[in-house]
JSON list of C-alpha atoms in Angstrom, two decimals:
[
{"chain": "A", "resi": 24, "resn": "MET", "atom": "CA", "xyz": [-15.16, -15.99, -1.26]},
{"chain": "A", "resi": 25, "resn": "ARG", "atom": "CA", "xyz": [-12.47, -17.37, -3.57]},
{"chain": "A", "resi": 26, "resn": "ASP", "atom": "CA", "xyz": [-8.92, -17.94, -2.30]},
{"chain": "A", "resi": 27, "resn": "PHE", "atom": "CA", "xyz": [-7.44, -16.61, -5.55]},
{"chain": "A", "resi": 28, "resn": "PHE", "atom": "CA", "xyz": [-8.75, -14.61, -8.48]},
{"chain": "A", "resi": 29, "resn": "GLU", "atom": "CA", "xyz": [-7.50, -12.54, -11.39]},
{"chain": "A", "resi": 30, "resn": "ILE", "atom": "CA", "xyz": [-8.71, -9.08, -12.31]},
{"chain": "A", "resi": 31, "resn": "LYS", "atom": "CA", "xyz": [-8.74, -8.81, -16.09]},
{"chain": "A", "resi": 32, "resn": "ASP", "atom": "CA", "xyz": [-9.28, -6.35, -18.90]},
{"chain": "A", "resi": 33, "resn": "GLY", "atom": "CA", "xyz": [-10.49, -8.76, -21.57]},
{"chain": "A", "resi": 34, "resn": "LYS", "atom": "CA", "xyz": [-7.82, -11.46, -21.62]},
{"chain": "A", "resi": 35, "resn": "ARG", "atom": "CA", "xyz": [-5.12, -9.22, -20.12]},
{"chain": "A", "resi": 36, "resn": "ILE", "atom": "CA", "xyz": [-4.43, -9.83, -16.42]},
{"chain": "A", "resi": 37, "resn": "LEU", "atom": "CA", "xyz": [-4.21, -6.55, -14.50]},
{"chain": "A", "resi": 38, "resn": "ALA", "atom": "CA", "xyz": [-3.86, -7.98, -10.99]},
{"chain": "A", "resi": 39, "resn": "MET", "atom": "CA", "xyz": [-3.86, -11.26, -9.08]},
{"chain": "A", "resi": 40, "resn": "VAL", "atom": "CA", "xyz": [-5.48, -11.37, -5.62]},
{"chain": "A", "resi": 41, "resn": "PHE", "atom": "CA", "xyz": [-4.61, -14.07, -3.09]},
{"chain": "A", "resi": 42, "resn": "ARG", "atom": "CA", "xyz": [-6.57, -14.53, 0.13]},
{"chain": "A", "resi": 43, "resn": "HIS", "atom": "CA", "xyz": [-4.97, -15.55, 3.42]},
{"chain": "A", "resi": 44, "resn": "ARG", "atom": "CA", "xyz": [-6.79, -18.92, 3.28]},
{"chain": "A", "resi": 45, "resn": "LEU", "atom": "CA", "xyz": [-4.89, -20.02, 0.17]},
{"chain": "A", "resi": 46, "resn": "LYS", "atom": "CA", "xyz": [-3.12, -23.34, 0.79]},
{"chain": "A", "resi": 47, "resn": "ALA", "atom": "CA", "xyz": [-0.17, -25.12, -0.79]},
{"chain": "A", "resi": 48, "resn": "ASP", "atom": "CA", "xyz": [1.11, -28.65, -0.40]},
{"chain": "A", "resi": 49, "resn": "GLY", "atom": "CA", "xyz": [4.85, -27.98, -0.48]},
{"chain": "A", "resi": 50, "resn": "VAL", "atom": "CA", "xyz": [5.93, -25.34, -3.00]},
{"chain": "A", "resi": 51, "resn": "LYS", "atom": "CA", "xyz": [3.34, -23.74, -5.27]},
{"chain": "A", "resi": 52, "resn": "PHE", "atom": "CA", "xyz": [4.26, -20.90, -7.60]},
{"chain": "A", "resi": 53, "resn": "LEU", "atom": "CA", "xyz": [1.26, -18.68, -8.19]},
{"chain": "A", "resi": 54, "resn": "THR", "atom": "CA", "xyz": [2.51, -16.65, -11.14]},
{"chain": "A", "resi": 55, "resn": "PRO", "atom": "CA", "xyz": [3.44, -17.76, -14.66]},
{"chain": "A", "resi": 56, "resn": "GLN", "atom": "CA", "xyz": [7.16, -18.45, -15.23]},
{"chain": "A", "resi": 57, "resn": "SER", "atom": "CA", "xyz": [7.21, -15.58, -17.74]},
{"chain": "A", "resi": 58, "resn": "TYR", "atom": "CA", "xyz": [6.41, -12.91, -15.12]},
{"chain": "A", "resi": 59, "resn": "PRO", "atom": "CA", "xyz": [9.32, -10.70, -14.04]},
{"chain": "A", "resi": 60, "resn": "LEU", "atom": "CA", "xyz": [8.19, -11.01, -10.42]},
{"chain": "A", "resi": 61, "resn": "GLN", "atom": "CA", "xyz": [7.65, -14.56, -9.21]},
{"chain": "A", "resi": 62, "resn": "VAL", "atom": "CA", "xyz": [5.22, -15.16, -6.33]},
{"chain": "A", "resi": 63, "resn": "GLY", "atom": "CA", "xyz": [5.23, -18.53, -4.62]},
{"chain": "A", "resi": 64, "resn": "LEU", "atom": "CA", "xyz": [3.54, -20.05, -1.59]},
{"chain": "A", "resi": 65, "resn": "LEU", "atom": "CA", "xyz": [5.47, -22.54, 0.53]},
{"chain": "A", "resi": 66, "resn": "GLN", "atom": "CA", "xyz": [3.67, -24.66, 3.09]},
{"chain": "A", "resi": 67, "resn": "HIS", "atom": "CA", "xyz": [5.60, -27.42, 4.85]},
{"chain": "A", "resi": 68, "resn": "PRO", "atom": "CA", "xyz": [5.25, -29.47, 8.03]},
{"chain": "A", "resi": 69, "resn": "GLY", "atom": "CA", "xyz": [7.60, -28.90, 10.96]},
{"chain": "A", "resi": 70, "resn": "GLY", "atom": "CA", "xyz": [10.97, -30.58, 10.51]},
{"chain": "A", "resi": 71, "resn": "LYS", "atom": "CA", "xyz": [10.99, -30.18, 6.71]},
{"chain": "A", "resi": 72, "resn": "LYS", "atom": "CA", "xyz": [14.45, -29.26, 5.43]},
{"chain": "A", "resi": 73, "resn": "ILE", "atom": "CA", "xyz": [14.87, -27.04, 2.40]},
{"chain": "A", "resi": 74, "resn": "LYS", "atom": "CA", "xyz": [18.21, -27.56, 0.66]},
{"chain": "A", "resi": 75, "resn": "ALA", "atom": "CA", "xyz": [20.73, -24.76, 1.11]},
{"chain": "A", "resi": 76, "resn": "HIS", "atom": "CA", "xyz": [21.22, -22.96, -2.16]},
{"chain": "A", "resi": 77, "resn": "ARG", "atom": "CA", "xyz": [22.26, -19.69, -3.76]},
{"chain": "A", "resi": 78, "resn": "HIS", "atom": "CA", "xyz": [21.18, -17.98, -6.94]},
{"chain": "A", "resi": 79, "resn": "ARG", "atom": "CA", "xyz": [23.27, -17.51, -10.04]},
{"chain": "A", "resi": 80, "resn": "ASN", "atom": "CA", "xyz": [24.11, -14.05, -11.30]},
{"chain": "A", "resi": 81, "resn": "LEU", "atom": "CA", "xyz": [21.90, -13.80, -14.37]},
{"chain": "A", "resi": 82, "resn": "ARG", "atom": "CA", "xyz": [20.96, -10.80, -16.47]},
{"chain": "A", "resi": 83, "resn": "TYR", "atom": "CA", "xyz": [17.23, -10.34, -17.04]},
{"chain": "A", "resi": 84, "resn": "LYS", "atom": "CA", "xyz": [15.54, -8.02, -19.51]},
{"chain": "A", "resi": 85, "resn": "VAL", "atom": "CA", "xyz": [12.51, -6.53, -17.80]},
{"chain": "A", "resi": 86, "resn": "ASN", "atom": "CA", "xyz": [10.44, -3.76, -19.39]},
{"chain": "A", "resi": 87, "resn": "THR", "atom": "CA", "xyz": [7.61, -3.51, -16.87]},
{"chain": "A", "resi": 88, "resn": "THR", "atom": "CA", "xyz": [7.26, -3.05, -13.13]},
{"chain": "A", "resi": 89, "resn": "GLN", "atom": "CA", "xyz": [5.10, -5.46, -11.19]},
{"chain": "A", "resi": 90, "resn": "GLU", "atom": "CA", "xyz": [4.25, -4.65, -7.58]},
{"chain": "A", "resi": 91, "resn": "PHE", "atom": "CA", "xyz": [3.45, -7.08, -4.75]},
{"chain": "A", "resi": 92, "resn": "LEU", "atom": "CA", "xyz": [1.68, -6.01, -1.56]},
{"chain": "A", "resi": 93, "resn": "TYR", "atom": "CA", "xyz": [1.20, -8.20, 1.52]},
{"chain": "A", "resi": 94, "resn": "ILE", "atom": "CA", "xyz": [-1.30, -6.93, 4.09]},
{"chain": "A", "resi": 95, "resn": "ALA", "atom": "CA", "xyz": [0.26, -7.61, 7.49]},
{"chain": "A", "resi": 96, "resn": "SER", "atom": "CA", "xyz": [-2.46, -5.81, 9.44]},
{"chain": "A", "resi": 97, "resn": "GLY", "atom": "CA", "xyz": [-5.44, -3.53, 8.87]},
{"chain": "A", "resi": 98, "resn": "GLU", "atom": "CA", "xyz": [-7.57, -3.19, 5.75]},
{"chain": "A", "resi": 99, "resn": "LEU", "atom": "CA", "xyz": [-6.85, -1.68, 2.37]},
{"chain": "A", "resi": 100, "resn": "GLU", "atom": "CA", "xyz": [-9.13, -1.09, -0.59]},
{"chain": "A", "resi": 101, "resn": "ALA", "atom": "CA", "xyz": [-7.35, -1.63, -3.92]},
{"chain": "A", "resi": 102, "resn": "THR", "atom": "CA", "xyz": [-8.75, -0.04, -7.07]},
{"chain": "A", "resi": 103, "resn": "ILE", "atom": "CA", "xyz": [-7.55, -1.60, -10.32]},
{"chain": "A", "resi": 104, "resn": "TYR", "atom": "CA", "xyz": [-7.61, 0.51, -13.50]},
{"chain": "A", "resi": 105, "resn": "ARG", "atom": "CA", "xyz": [-7.19, 0.04, -17.24]},
{"chain": "A", "resi": 106, "resn": "ASN", "atom": "CA", "xyz": [-4.45, 2.14, -18.84]},
{"chain": "A", "resi": 107, "resn": "ASP", "atom": "CA", "xyz": [-7.07, 4.83, -19.62]},
{"chain": "A", "resi": 108, "resn": "TRP", "atom": "CA", "xyz": [-7.92, 5.06, -15.86]},
{"chain": "A", "resi": 109, "resn": "THR", "atom": "CA", "xyz": [-11.28, 3.32, -16.21]},
{"chain": "A", "resi": 110, "resn": "VAL", "atom": "CA", "xyz": [-11.99, 1.43, -12.99]},
{"chain": "A", "resi": 111, "resn": "VAL", "atom": "CA", "xyz": [-12.10, -2.33, -13.56]},
{"chain": "A", "resi": 112, "resn": "LYS", "atom": "CA", "xyz": [-12.58, -3.53, -9.98]},
{"chain": "A", "resi": 113, "resn": "LYS", "atom": "CA", "xyz": [-12.30, -2.57, -6.33]},
{"chain": "A", "resi": 114, "resn": "VAL", "atom": "CA", "xyz": [-11.29, -5.21, -3.81]},
{"chain": "A", "resi": 115, "resn": "ILE", "atom": "CA", "xyz": [-10.85, -5.10, -0.03]},
{"chain": "A", "resi": 116, "resn": "LEU", "atom": "CA", "xyz": [-7.66, -6.68, 1.29]},
{"chain": "A", "resi": 117, "resn": "LYS", "atom": "CA", "xyz": [-7.44, -7.92, 4.88]},
{"chain": "A", "resi": 118, "resn": "PRO", "atom": "CA", "xyz": [-4.60, -9.28, 7.04]},
{"chain": "A", "resi": 119, "resn": "GLY", "atom": "CA", "xyz": [-2.77, -12.12, 5.33]},
{"chain": "A", "resi": 120, "resn": "ASP", "atom": "CA", "xyz": [-4.10, -11.24, 1.86]},
{"chain": "A", "resi": 121, "resn": "PHE", "atom": "CA", "xyz": [-1.72, -10.27, -0.92]},
{"chain": "A", "resi": 122, "resn": "ILE", "atom": "CA", "xyz": [-2.03, -8.76, -4.37]},
{"chain": "A", "resi": 123, "resn": "LEU", "atom": "CA", "xyz": [0.23, -8.65, -7.42]},
{"chain": "A", "resi": 124, "resn": "SER", "atom": "CA", "xyz": [-0.27, -5.69, -9.71]},
{"chain": "A", "resi": 125, "resn": "VAL", "atom": "CA", "xyz": [0.68, -7.07, -13.13]},
{"chain": "A", "resi": 126, "resn": "THR", "atom": "CA", "xyz": [-0.11, -4.19, -15.51]},
{"chain": "A", "resi": 127, "resn": "GLY", "atom": "CA", "xyz": [-2.49, -1.25, -15.80]},
{"chain": "A", "resi": 128, "resn": "GLY", "atom": "CA", "xyz": [-3.02, 1.17, -12.93]},
{"chain": "A", "resi": 129, "resn": "HIS", "atom": "CA", "xyz": [-3.80, 0.82, -9.26]},
{"chain": "A", "resi": 130, "resn": "GLY", "atom": "CA", "xyz": [-4.63, 2.98, -6.27]},
{"chain": "A", "resi": 131, "resn": "PHE", "atom": "CA", "xyz": [-5.22, 2.27, -2.61]},
{"chain": "A", "resi": 132, "resn": "ARG", "atom": "CA", "xyz": [-7.38, 3.62, 0.20]},
{"chain": "A", "resi": 133, "resn": "VAL", "atom": "CA", "xyz": [-6.64, 2.73, 3.81]},
{"chain": "A", "resi": 134, "resn": "LEU", "atom": "CA", "xyz": [-9.85, 1.50, 5.48]},
{"chain": "A", "resi": 135, "resn": "LYS", "atom": "CA", "xyz": [-8.28, 0.52, 8.80]},
{"chain": "A", "resi": 136, "resn": "ARG", "atom": "CA", "xyz": [-4.83, 1.51, 10.02]},
{"chain": "A", "resi": 137, "resn": "CYS", "atom": "CA", "xyz": [-2.59, -0.90, 8.16]},
{"chain": "A", "resi": 138, "resn": "ARG", "atom": "CA", "xyz": [0.90, -2.29, 7.80]},
{"chain": "A", "resi": 139, "resn": "VAL", "atom": "CA", "xyz": [1.77, -3.37, 4.26]},
{"chain": "A", "resi": 140, "resn": "ILE", "atom": "CA", "xyz": [4.89, -4.98, 2.85]},
{"chain": "A", "resi": 141, "resn": "GLU", "atom": "CA", "xyz": [5.56, -3.87, -0.74]},
{"chain": "A", "resi": 142, "resn": "ILE", "atom": "CA", "xyz": [7.96, -5.59, -3.13]},
{"chain": "A", "resi": 143, "resn": "LYS", "atom": "CA", "xyz": [8.84, -4.52, -6.67]},
{"chain": "A", "resi": 144, "resn": "GLN", "atom": "CA", "xyz": [11.80, -4.71, -9.02]},
{"chain": "A", "resi": 145, "resn": "GLY", "atom": "CA", "xyz": [14.74, -2.41, -8.50]},
{"chain": "A", "resi": 146, "resn": "PRO", "atom": "CA", "xyz": [16.76, -0.37, -8.81]},
{"chain": "A", "resi": 147, "resn": "TYR", "atom": "CA", "xyz": [14.06, 2.26, -8.39]},
{"chain": "A", "resi": 148, "resn": "PRO", "atom": "CA", "xyz": [14.54, 5.42, -10.50]},
{"chain": "A", "resi": 149, "resn": "GLY", "atom": "CA", "xyz": [12.13, 7.53, -8.39]},
{"chain": "A", "resi": 150, "resn": "ASP", "atom": "CA", "xyz": [8.47, 8.43, -8.83]},
{"chain": "A", "resi": 151, "resn": "THR", "atom": "CA", "xyz": [9.03, 10.95, -11.64]},
{"chain": "A", "resi": 152, "resn": "LYS", "atom": "CA", "xyz": [10.56, 8.35, -13.97]},
{"chain": "A", "resi": 153, "resn": "ALA", "atom": "CA", "xyz": [8.76, 5.24, -12.73]},
{"chain": "A", "resi": 154, "resn": "LYS", "atom": "CA", "xyz": [5.12, 6.33, -12.38]},
{"chain": "A", "resi": 155, "resn": "ILE", "atom": "CA", "xyz": [2.33, 7.93, -14.40]},
{"chain": "A", "resi": 156, "resn": "PHE", "atom": "CA", "xyz": [-0.15, 9.46, -11.96]},
{"chain": "A", "resi": 157, "resn": "LYS", "atom": "CA", "xyz": [-3.90, 9.76, -12.52]},
{"chain": "A", "resi": 158, "resn": "LEU", "atom": "CA", "xyz": [-4.79, 13.42, -12.96]},
{"chain": "A", "resi": 159, "resn": "GLY", "atom": "CA", "xyz": [-6.79, 14.96, -10.14]},
{"chain": "A", "resi": 160, "resn": "GLU", "atom": "CA", "xyz": [-5.48, 12.66, -7.42]}
]
């Protein structure tokens, strides 16, 4: 089983899946710099000091919502769709795995009672404005 893989529709990346076994030597950013949501993996030995810092107030133009889910416990099945709701792939996520939904559609089915941390851009305008739901679900 691979530690990282992309789910694609042709050349277009729909989602990026990262397994709990994925390693980094120091700081490793897993997403392209152009993505509006940056996902990085930091792995350091005990005693390592990370310089104190703060972030500048910058204005970003973002016209898409990317969504990050970290599976803290349990199991979740993610279904990744094209924009026309054709299923591209189903993948089972286990504790420590994480997924970035880049574009297209996605749905989830809880296989084992789970705890998931979700991160996406804000401010959130609510489901009516932010989401297009698949009919019949």
